[in-house]
Amino acid sequence: MNKRIFDGTTYRDMTPEEIAAWEQSISDTPAPEPTPEERIVALEEQLAAAKILLGLED
C-alpha cells in the first residue's frame, strides 16, 4: 500500500526517503507515560495480588 502525503496543494505518493524518515520519526518517539489514574489502577492491582500472595486476603 502506498503512503500518501499532502504537500499543501495535492496528495501524492511518498518517496522511499520520506517513508524512511517518517518511520524513523515514529520509532524515535517515546512511548506515552501512563496517566496518574492508570498508575493508580496498576498499583492497586499489584497491591491486591501481593495481599493474596501474603495470605492477607482471599
Short mmCIF file of C-alpha atoms in Angstrom, two decimals:
data_model
loop_
_atom_site.label_atom_id
_atom_site.label_comp_id
_atom_site.label_asym_id
_atom_site.label_seq_id
_atom_site.Cartn_x
_atom_site.Cartn_y
_atom_site.Cartn_z
CA MET A 1 0.00 0.00 0.00
CA ASN A 2 1.38 3.37 -1.00
CA LYS A 3 1.65 6.00 1.68
CA ARG A 4 0.21 9.35 0.67
CA ILE A 5 1.23 12.87 1.70
CA PHE A 6 -0.46 16.23 1.27
CA ASP A 7 2.10 18.72 0.00
CA GLY A 8 -0.05 21.79 0.51
CA THR A 9 -1.96 21.65 -2.76
CA THR A 10 -2.29 17.99 -3.78
CA TYR A 11 -1.96 14.48 -2.48
CA ARG A 12 0.90 12.40 -3.85
CA ASP A 13 2.74 9.15 -3.11
CA MET A 14 5.54 9.50 -0.59
CA THR A 15 9.07 8.86 -1.80
CA PRO A 16 11.04 6.00 -0.23
CA GLU A 17 13.17 8.61 1.57
CA GLU A 18 10.07 10.31 3.01
CA ILE A 19 8.70 6.96 4.15
CA ALA A 20 12.01 6.07 5.83
CA ALA A 21 12.15 9.46 7.59
CA TRP A 22 8.53 9.12 8.70
CA GLU A 23 9.08 5.57 10.03
CA GLN A 24 12.26 6.72 11.83
CA SER A 25 10.40 9.61 13.47
CA ILE A 26 7.75 7.17 14.71
CA SER A 27 10.35 4.81 16.18
CA ASP A 28 12.18 7.75 17.83
CA THR A 29 9.01 8.97 19.55
CA PRO A 30 8.96 7.82 23.18
CA ALA A 31 6.04 5.80 24.40
CA PRO A 32 3.50 7.93 26.27
CA GLU A 33 3.73 7.86 30.03
CA PRO A 34 0.74 6.41 31.87
CA THR A 35 -1.64 8.91 33.39
CA PRO A 36 -1.77 9.21 37.19
CA GLU A 37 -5.11 7.37 37.10
CA GLU A 38 -3.60 4.49 35.08
CA ARG A 39 -0.68 4.29 37.50
CA ILE A 40 -3.04 4.16 40.49
CA VAL A 41 -5.06 1.34 38.91
CA ALA A 42 -1.88 -0.64 38.21
CA LEU A 43 -0.61 -0.13 41.76
CA GLU A 44 -3.96 -1.17 43.23
CA GLU A 45 -3.88 -4.36 41.14
CA GLN A 46 -0.33 -5.10 42.30
CA LEU A 47 -1.28 -4.46 45.92
CA ALA A 48 -4.29 -6.77 45.68
CA ALA A 49 -2.11 -9.53 44.17
CA ALA A 50 0.51 -9.06 46.89
CA LYS A 51 -2.12 -9.29 49.62
CA ILE A 52 -3.42 -12.56 48.13
CA LEU A 53 0.12 -13.97 47.93
CA LEU A 54 0.79 -12.99 51.55
CA GLY A 55 -2.46 -14.57 52.67
CA LEU A 56 -3.89 -11.28 53.89
CA GLU A 57 -6.94 -11.54 51.62
CA ASP A 58 -8.77 -14.25 49.74
#
